[in-house]
Amino acid sequence: MPAIVVVGAQWGDEGKGKATDLLGGRVDAVVKFNGGNNAGHTVVIGAEKYALSLLPSGILTPGCTPIIGNGVVVDLGVLFGEIDALTARGVDASKLVVSANAHIIASYNRALDKVTERFLGSRRIGTTGRGIGPAYADKMSRTGIRVQDLFDEDLLRAKVTGALAFKNQVLAKVYNRNAADADAVVDELLGYRDRLRPMVADTSLLLNRMLDEGKTVVLEAGQATLLDVDHGTYPFVTSSNATAGGACTGSGIPPTRINGVVGVIKAYTTRVGEGPFPTELLDAQGDALRAAGAEFGTVTGRPRRCGWFDAVIARYAARVNGVTGFVLTKLDVLSGLAEIPVCVAYDVDGVRHDEMPMTQAEFTRAKPIYQLFPGWGEDISGARSLAELPRNARDYLDALAEMATAPIAAIGVGPGRDATVPVRDLLTGR
C-alpha cells in the first residue's frame, strides 16, 4: 500500500488540509513532517469549520492515526491548547502520536524570534514570531531540546542552562531585553511531561511497520514549495524542508517507500509575508480576489497577498517535488470574471524565462508575461463532475495542467469537504 506525500505547490495556504482530508477515509495515518504552529490548515466538514495549526489534518478522520513527525518543532502549549479545543467540540484526539525526536519550541525561542524580527526593520523576513526559526536554528547548531529530553530532568536542565549561557547574552547585551531564567523554562516544560508521555513513540519505526502491514500513510507538509528553506524564494522562506524530499527526513520513511506526490495548488496565487511575488495584484482586482477567496491566514489572520496563477511556479513545483497529480483548489473564486490572466513566463531585463530564474536578484526583477483565457459566469460550487463545469472552466483547467506538466487529479469548487470534482484517484493516480 502507498505512502503519499501532500505538498503545497505555491507559497502556502493552497488547501492542503482539504486534500489530505479527501484521502482520509482510506488512510491509516497522516503525518505532519515539517514546520510548527506557524501555518495552518482549514478543514470544513458540513457546517463545522476547523482551523488546525500544529495538528495533522488526519486528526479529524475517525480511525486515522495522526502523527507529529521528527521534522516538526513543537510548542507544547499550543499542542495541548489545540487538543483541548478539538476535544471540547467532540473530536477524539486520543490517537495522536508524537515523535520522541521532534524538537521543542522553548519560551526563549519565541522571545528571540520576535525581537530579531523587530530589529531587522525593513529587512524583516515576515515571520509569525512563534519561535519556529530559532528552534530550527538550535536543532542545526545541536543545542536544541527534543521531546524525549522531558523524560530526563537532569539532561533537560543541562541543555536549557547550556543554551541560555549564550542566548541570554544576546537578549540582554544585543537587544536590551531581560534574560531568560533557566529554572522557569525547565519548570514550564516539565509541566507538560506527564500529559505528553503516553503520546510519545518511535514514529519512524511505527510508520515503517504500518507500511509493512499494508497500511496507507499520507505525509502532510506544512508551508509550501516556494517557502522551502533550500528550494524556496530564500531568504523569504520558512526554516524547514516543505518539499517532498523533506517528507523522508521529517518522518523516517525512506524514499523507496514513497508511491506518489500530490501537489496542492490554487487556481490563482497567494502569499503571506515578505518577498517577491511576480503576479501580485496591488489593485482592486487583488482586493476582490482576497474578499472572494477569504484570503486571511488560518493562524495569524493576516491578509494574504493575491495574484494570478503562475505557471512558472507550478512547473517548478512539479519538478522539485516530482508531482504525480495536482489538487487545484478555489476554482469557484474565479467565477464571474470575463477574462482570466495566467502568467506563462517571466520577463527579466528583456529576456524571457520559461523556468524559474536561477538567482534571487533575477526573480525579484521578474515581470509576468500573461496569456488571457475566457472566463465563465456560472456558479460552479455545485459541480461534482467535469461534465458539470462550464466549457471555459474545463479549457482553463486543461491549459493549467499542460503548463504545469502534471495532471489535475481533483478540483476544489468550494470550502466544504464535498465541494470537489474528482478527476483521478489520489492514491493510485488512475
Coordinates of C-alpha atoms in Angstrom, one line a residue:
M1 CA 0.0 0.0 0.0
P2 CA 1.2 3.5 -0.7
A3 CA 2.9 6.3 1.2
I4 CA 1.7 9.5 -0.4
V5 CA 3.2 13.0 0.1
V6 CA 0.9 16.0 0.0
V7 CA 2.8 19.3 -0.5
G8 CA 1.8 22.9 -1.2
A9 CA 2.9 23.9 -4.7
Q10 CA 2.9 27.7 -4.2
W11 CA 3.6 29.9 -1.1
G12 CA 1.2 28.1 1.2
D13 CA -2.5 28.3 2.0
E14 CA -3.4 26.2 -1.0
G15 CA -5.8 23.9 0.8
K16 CA -3.5 21.0 1.8
G17 CA -5.8 20.2 4.7
K18 CA -8.7 19.6 2.4
A19 CA -6.6 17.5 0.0
T20 CA -5.4 15.3 2.9
D21 CA -8.9 15.1 4.3
L22 CA -10.1 13.9 0.9
L23 CA -7.8 10.9 1.3
G24 CA -8.6 10.5 5.0
G25 CA -11.3 7.8 4.7
R26 CA -8.8 5.4 3.0
V27 CA -5.8 6.4 5.0
D28 CA -4.5 4.8 8.2
A29 CA -2.1 7.5 9.2
V30 CA -1.4 11.2 8.5
V31 CA 2.0 12.5 9.3
K32 CA 3.0 16.2 9.7
F33 CA 6.7 16.1 8.7
N34 CA 7.9 19.7 8.9
G35 CA 7.1 23.1 10.3
G36 CA 5.4 24.1 13.5
N37 CA 2.4 26.2 14.5
N38 CA 3.3 28.9 12.1
A39 CA 1.0 27.7 9.3
G40 CA -2.4 26.2 9.5
H41 CA -5.0 24.1 7.7
T42 CA -8.7 24.9 7.5
V43 CA -11.0 22.0 7.0
V44 CA -14.7 22.4 6.6
I45 CA -16.9 19.4 7.4
G46 CA -20.6 20.0 6.9
A47 CA -21.4 23.1 9.0
E48 CA -18.3 22.8 11.1
K49 CA -15.1 24.7 10.3
Y50 CA -11.8 23.5 11.9
A51 CA -8.6 25.6 11.9
L52 CA -5.6 23.5 12.6
S53 CA -2.1 24.8 13.2
L54 CA 0.1 22.1 14.7
L55 CA -2.0 19.0 14.5
P56 CA -2.1 16.9 11.2
S57 CA -5.5 17.2 9.5
G58 CA -6.0 13.5 9.9
I59 CA -7.0 14.2 13.5
L60 CA -10.5 14.9 12.1
T61 CA -10.9 11.5 10.5
P62 CA -12.1 8.7 12.7
G63 CA -9.9 5.6 12.6
C64 CA -6.9 7.6 11.2
T65 CA -3.7 7.8 13.3
P66 CA -2.4 11.4 13.3
I67 CA 1.3 11.7 13.8
I68 CA 3.7 14.6 14.5
G69 CA 6.9 13.6 12.9
N70 CA 10.5 14.2 14.0
G71 CA 10.9 17.0 11.5
V72 CA 8.3 19.2 13.3
V73 CA 9.1 21.8 16.0
V74 CA 6.5 21.6 18.8
D75 CA 5.2 24.3 21.0
L76 CA 3.7 22.2 23.8
G77 CA 1.4 24.9 25.0
V78 CA -0.1 25.3 21.5
L79 CA -0.3 21.5 21.1
F80 CA -2.4 20.9 24.2
G81 CA -4.5 24.0 23.6
E82 CA -5.4 22.8 20.2
I83 CA -6.2 19.3 21.5
D84 CA -8.4 20.7 24.2
A85 CA -10.2 22.9 21.7
L86 CA -11.0 20.0 19.5
T87 CA -12.0 17.7 22.4
A88 CA -14.4 20.4 23.5
R89 CA -16.0 20.1 20.1
G90 CA -16.4 16.3 20.3
V91 CA -13.2 15.4 18.2
D92 CA -11.4 12.4 19.6
A93 CA -7.7 13.3 19.7
S94 CA -6.6 10.2 21.8
K95 CA -4.8 8.5 18.9
L96 CA -2.3 11.3 18.4
V97 CA 1.3 10.2 18.3
V98 CA 4.3 12.5 18.7
S99 CA 7.9 11.6 17.7
A100 CA 10.4 11.4 20.5
N101 CA 12.9 13.0 18.2
A102 CA 10.8 16.1 17.4
H103 CA 12.3 19.4 18.7
I104 CA 10.5 21.6 21.2
I105 CA 10.0 25.4 21.0
A106 CA 11.1 26.9 24.3
S107 CA 9.9 30.3 25.5
Y108 CA 13.3 31.9 24.7
N109 CA 12.9 30.8 21.1
R110 CA 9.8 32.8 20.9
A111 CA 11.4 35.8 22.6
L112 CA 14.4 35.8 20.2
D113 CA 12.1 35.4 17.1
K114 CA 10.1 38.5 18.0
V115 CA 13.0 40.7 19.0
T116 CA 15.1 39.7 16.0
E117 CA 12.3 40.5 13.5
R118 CA 11.8 43.9 15.0
F119 CA 15.5 44.6 14.9
L120 CA 15.6 43.8 11.2
G121 CA 13.1 46.5 10.4
S122 CA 12.7 46.9 6.7
R123 CA 14.9 43.8 6.1
R124 CA 12.5 41.6 8.1
I125 CA 11.6 38.2 6.8
G126 CA 7.9 38.3 7.8
T127 CA 8.0 35.5 10.4
T128 CA 5.0 34.8 12.7
G129 CA 7.1 35.4 15.8
R130 CA 6.3 31.9 17.2
G131 CA 9.9 30.8 17.6
I132 CA 9.9 28.4 14.7
G133 CA 13.2 29.7 13.1
P134 CA 15.1 29.9 16.3
A135 CA 14.1 26.4 17.3
Y136 CA 15.3 25.0 13.9
A137 CA 18.5 27.1 14.4
D138 CA 19.0 25.3 17.7
K139 CA 18.4 22.0 16.1
M140 CA 21.1 22.6 13.4
S141 CA 23.6 24.0 16.0
R142 CA 22.9 21.0 18.2
T143 CA 21.7 22.9 21.1
G144 CA 18.0 22.0 20.7
I145 CA 15.6 20.4 23.1
R146 CA 13.8 17.2 21.9
V147 CA 10.6 15.7 23.2
Q148 CA 12.5 12.8 24.7
D149 CA 14.5 15.2 26.9
L150 CA 11.5 16.0 29.0
F151 CA 11.8 12.5 30.5
D152 CA 15.3 13.0 31.8
E153 CA 15.1 16.1 34.1
D154 CA 18.9 16.3 34.6
L155 CA 19.6 16.2 30.9
L156 CA 16.8 18.8 30.2
R157 CA 18.2 21.2 32.8
A158 CA 21.7 20.8 31.5
K159 CA 20.5 21.5 27.9
V160 CA 18.5 24.6 28.8
T161 CA 21.2 26.0 31.0
G162 CA 23.8 25.5 28.3
A163 CA 21.6 27.1 25.6
L164 CA 20.8 30.1 27.8
A165 CA 24.5 30.8 28.6
F166 CA 24.8 32.2 25.1
K167 CA 21.2 33.3 24.4
N168 CA 20.9 35.4 27.5
Q169 CA 24.0 37.4 26.4
V170 CA 22.2 38.1 23.1
L171 CA 18.9 39.0 24.7
A172 CA 20.5 41.3 27.3
K173 CA 23.5 42.8 25.5
V174 CA 22.4 43.0 21.9
Y175 CA 18.6 43.5 22.2
N176 CA 18.4 45.1 25.7
R177 CA 15.8 42.5 26.9
N178 CA 15.5 40.6 30.1
A179 CA 17.5 37.4 30.3
A180 CA 15.5 34.1 30.5
D181 CA 15.5 32.2 33.8
A182 CA 16.7 28.6 33.2
D183 CA 14.7 27.2 36.1
A184 CA 11.5 28.8 34.9
V185 CA 12.0 27.4 31.4
V186 CA 12.6 23.9 32.8
D187 CA 9.6 24.1 35.1
E188 CA 7.3 25.2 32.3
L189 CA 8.4 22.3 30.1
L190 CA 8.2 19.7 32.9
G191 CA 4.6 20.8 33.4
Y192 CA 3.7 19.2 30.2
R193 CA 5.7 15.9 30.8
D194 CA 3.1 13.6 32.3
R195 CA 0.4 14.5 29.7
L196 CA 2.8 14.2 26.9
R197 CA 4.3 10.9 27.9
P198 CA 1.6 8.5 26.6
M199 CA 1.7 10.1 23.1
V200 CA 5.4 9.7 22.5
A201 CA 6.8 7.0 20.3
D202 CA 9.5 6.0 17.8
T203 CA 7.4 7.2 14.9
S204 CA 9.8 6.1 12.2
L205 CA 9.5 2.5 13.5
L206 CA 5.8 2.8 13.8
L207 CA 5.3 4.2 10.3
N208 CA 7.5 1.6 8.6
R209 CA 5.7 -1.2 10.4
M210 CA 2.4 0.2 9.3
L211 CA 3.6 0.1 5.7
D212 CA 4.9 -3.4 6.2
E213 CA 1.4 -4.3 7.2
G214 CA -0.1 -2.9 4.0
K215 CA -1.5 0.3 5.6
T216 CA -1.7 3.6 3.8
V217 CA 0.2 6.6 5.0
V218 CA -0.1 10.3 4.0
L219 CA 2.8 12.6 4.7
E220 CA 1.5 16.2 5.0
A221 CA 3.7 19.2 4.5
G222 CA 3.5 22.4 6.4
Q223 CA 4.0 25.6 4.4
A224 CA 4.8 25.0 0.7
T225 CA 7.4 24.6 -2.1
L226 CA 8.3 28.3 -2.5
L227 CA 8.8 28.5 1.3
D228 CA 11.2 25.6 1.4
V229 CA 14.5 26.6 3.0
D230 CA 16.5 25.1 0.2
H231 CA 14.2 25.4 -2.8
G232 CA 12.0 28.4 -2.0
T233 CA 12.4 32.1 -2.5
Y234 CA 15.3 32.4 0.0
P235 CA 15.6 34.3 2.4
F236 CA 11.9 34.8 2.5
V237 CA 11.2 31.2 3.4
T238 CA 10.4 29.0 6.4
S239 CA 13.1 27.2 8.3
S240 CA 12.4 23.6 7.2
N241 CA 12.1 21.5 4.0
A242 CA 8.5 21.8 2.9
T243 CA 9.1 19.9 -0.4
A244 CA 8.6 16.2 -1.0
G245 CA 12.2 15.3 0.0
G246 CA 11.5 16.7 3.5
A247 CA 8.9 14.0 3.9
C248 CA 11.5 11.3 4.2
T249 CA 13.8 13.2 6.6
G250 CA 10.9 14.5 8.6
S251 CA 9.2 11.2 9.1
G252 CA 11.8 8.4 8.9
I253 CA 10.2 6.8 5.9
P254 CA 12.8 6.0 3.2
P255 CA 12.4 7.4 -0.4
T256 CA 11.9 3.9 -1.7
R257 CA 8.5 3.7 0.1
I258 CA 7.0 6.9 -1.4
N259 CA 4.5 6.0 -4.1
G260 CA 3.2 9.4 -5.2
V261 CA 3.3 13.1 -4.6
V262 CA 0.1 15.2 -4.6
G263 CA 0.8 18.9 -5.2
V264 CA -1.9 21.3 -4.0
I265 CA -2.3 24.5 -5.9
K266 CA -4.8 27.3 -6.1
A267 CA -6.5 28.5 -9.3
Y268 CA -4.8 31.8 -8.6
T269 CA -1.8 32.6 -6.3
T270 CA -1.4 34.0 -2.8
R271 CA 1.4 34.8 -0.4
V272 CA 1.8 35.9 3.2
G273 CA 4.8 37.7 4.5
E274 CA 7.6 39.5 2.7
G275 CA 9.4 38.6 -0.5
P276 CA 9.0 38.8 -4.3
F277 CA 5.7 37.9 -5.9
P278 CA 5.6 38.4 -9.7
T279 CA 1.9 38.2 -10.3
E280 CA 0.8 40.2 -7.2
L281 CA -2.2 42.4 -7.8
L282 CA -1.9 45.7 -5.9
D283 CA -5.2 47.0 -7.0
A284 CA -9.0 46.5 -6.8
Q285 CA -8.7 43.1 -8.6
G286 CA -6.4 41.9 -5.9
D287 CA -8.8 43.1 -3.2
A288 CA -11.6 41.3 -5.0
L289 CA -9.7 38.0 -5.1
R290 CA -8.9 38.4 -1.4
A291 CA -12.5 39.0 -0.5
A292 CA -14.0 36.3 -2.7
G293 CA -11.4 33.7 -1.6
A294 CA -11.5 34.7 2.1
E295 CA -7.7 35.1 1.9
F296 CA -6.7 35.6 5.5
G297 CA -4.2 33.5 7.4
T298 CA -5.6 30.5 9.4
V299 CA -3.2 31.0 12.2
T300 CA -2.3 34.7 12.1
G301 CA -5.4 36.3 10.4
R302 CA -3.0 38.3 8.2
P303 CA -4.5 39.3 4.8
R304 CA -2.8 37.3 2.0
R305 CA -1.3 39.0 -1.0
C306 CA -3.2 37.9 -4.1
G307 CA -2.3 37.5 -7.7
W308 CA -3.0 35.5 -10.9
F309 CA -2.0 31.8 -11.5
D310 CA 1.8 31.5 -12.1
A311 CA 2.6 28.6 -14.4
V312 CA 6.3 29.1 -14.0
I313 CA 6.0 28.3 -10.3
A314 CA 3.7 25.4 -11.0
R315 CA 6.2 23.8 -13.3
Y316 CA 9.0 24.4 -10.8
A317 CA 6.9 22.8 -8.0
A318 CA 6.1 19.8 -10.3
R319 CA 9.8 19.3 -11.0
V320 CA 11.2 19.8 -7.5
N321 CA 8.6 17.6 -5.8
G322 CA 8.0 15.0 -8.6
V323 CA 4.3 15.8 -8.5
T324 CA 2.2 12.9 -9.8
G325 CA -1.1 14.8 -9.6
F326 CA -2.3 18.3 -8.6
V327 CA -5.3 19.1 -6.5
L328 CA -6.4 22.5 -7.8
T329 CA -8.5 24.5 -5.2
K330 CA -10.7 27.5 -5.2
L331 CA -11.7 27.4 -8.9
D332 CA -15.0 28.8 -7.8
V333 CA -13.4 32.1 -6.8
L334 CA -12.7 32.9 -10.4
S335 CA -16.4 32.6 -11.5
G336 CA -17.8 35.8 -12.9
L337 CA -14.5 37.1 -14.5
A338 CA -14.7 38.0 -18.2
E339 CA -11.0 37.1 -18.7
I340 CA -8.5 35.3 -16.5
P341 CA -4.8 36.1 -17.0
V342 CA -2.2 33.4 -16.4
C343 CA 1.5 34.0 -16.1
V344 CA 3.1 31.7 -18.6
A345 CA 6.7 33.1 -18.4
Y346 CA 8.8 36.0 -16.9
D347 CA 10.5 38.9 -18.5
V348 CA 13.8 39.6 -16.7
D349 CA 15.6 42.6 -18.1
G350 CA 14.2 42.0 -21.5
V351 CA 15.0 38.2 -21.5
R352 CA 12.1 35.7 -21.5
H353 CA 12.3 33.0 -18.7
D354 CA 10.1 30.0 -19.1
E355 CA 11.6 28.4 -15.9
M356 CA 12.4 29.9 -12.5
P357 CA 15.3 32.4 -12.7
M358 CA 18.5 31.0 -11.1
T359 CA 19.2 33.9 -8.8
Q360 CA 17.2 35.7 -6.2
A361 CA 18.1 39.1 -7.8
E362 CA 16.6 37.9 -11.2
F363 CA 13.5 36.6 -9.5
T364 CA 13.0 39.9 -7.7
R365 CA 13.1 41.7 -11.1
A366 CA 10.8 39.2 -12.9
K367 CA 7.8 40.7 -14.7
P368 CA 4.9 38.3 -15.6
I369 CA 4.1 37.6 -19.2
Y370 CA 0.4 36.9 -19.4
Q371 CA -1.9 34.8 -21.6
L372 CA -5.6 35.6 -21.3
F373 CA -8.2 32.9 -21.0
P374 CA -12.0 33.5 -21.3
G375 CA -13.8 33.3 -18.0
W376 CA -17.3 31.9 -17.1
G377 CA -20.3 33.4 -15.3
E378 CA -21.9 30.3 -14.0
D379 CA -21.9 29.3 -10.3
I380 CA -19.8 26.1 -10.2
S381 CA -19.9 25.5 -6.4
G382 CA -22.5 22.7 -7.0
A383 CA -20.4 20.8 -9.7
R384 CA -19.3 17.3 -8.8
S385 CA -18.1 16.1 -12.2
L386 CA -16.1 17.6 -15.0
A387 CA -19.1 17.5 -17.2
E388 CA -20.9 19.9 -14.8
L389 CA -18.2 22.5 -15.3
P390 CA -18.6 25.2 -18.0
R391 CA -16.6 24.6 -21.1
N392 CA -14.4 27.7 -20.4
A393 CA -13.6 26.4 -16.9
R394 CA -12.6 23.0 -18.4
D395 CA -10.4 24.7 -21.0
Y396 CA -8.8 26.7 -18.3
L397 CA -8.0 23.6 -16.3
D398 CA -6.6 21.8 -19.4
A399 CA -4.3 24.7 -20.1
L400 CA -3.1 24.8 -16.5
A401 CA -2.3 21.1 -16.4
E402 CA -0.4 21.3 -19.7
M403 CA 1.6 24.3 -18.4
A404 CA 2.2 22.8 -15.0
T405 CA 3.4 19.5 -16.6
A406 CA 1.4 17.3 -14.3
P407 CA -2.2 16.1 -14.4
I408 CA -5.0 17.6 -12.3
A409 CA -6.4 14.9 -10.0
A410 CA -9.1 16.9 -8.2
I411 CA -10.7 20.4 -8.4
G412 CA -12.0 22.3 -5.4
V413 CA -15.1 24.3 -6.1
G414 CA -16.0 25.4 -2.6
P415 CA -14.7 25.2 1.0
G416 CA -16.7 22.2 2.1
R417 CA -15.3 18.6 2.3
D418 CA -17.7 17.5 -0.5
A419 CA -17.2 20.6 -2.8
T420 CA -14.8 18.7 -5.0
V421 CA -14.7 17.5 -8.6
P422 CA -12.7 14.2 -8.7
V423 CA -10.7 13.5 -11.9
R424 CA -8.2 10.8 -10.8
D425 CA -7.8 8.6 -7.8
L426 CA -5.4 10.4 -5.5
L427 CA -3.9 7.2 -4.1
T428 CA -3.4 5.3 -7.4
G429 CA -3.2 8.2 -9.8
R430 CA -5.6 6.4 -12.2

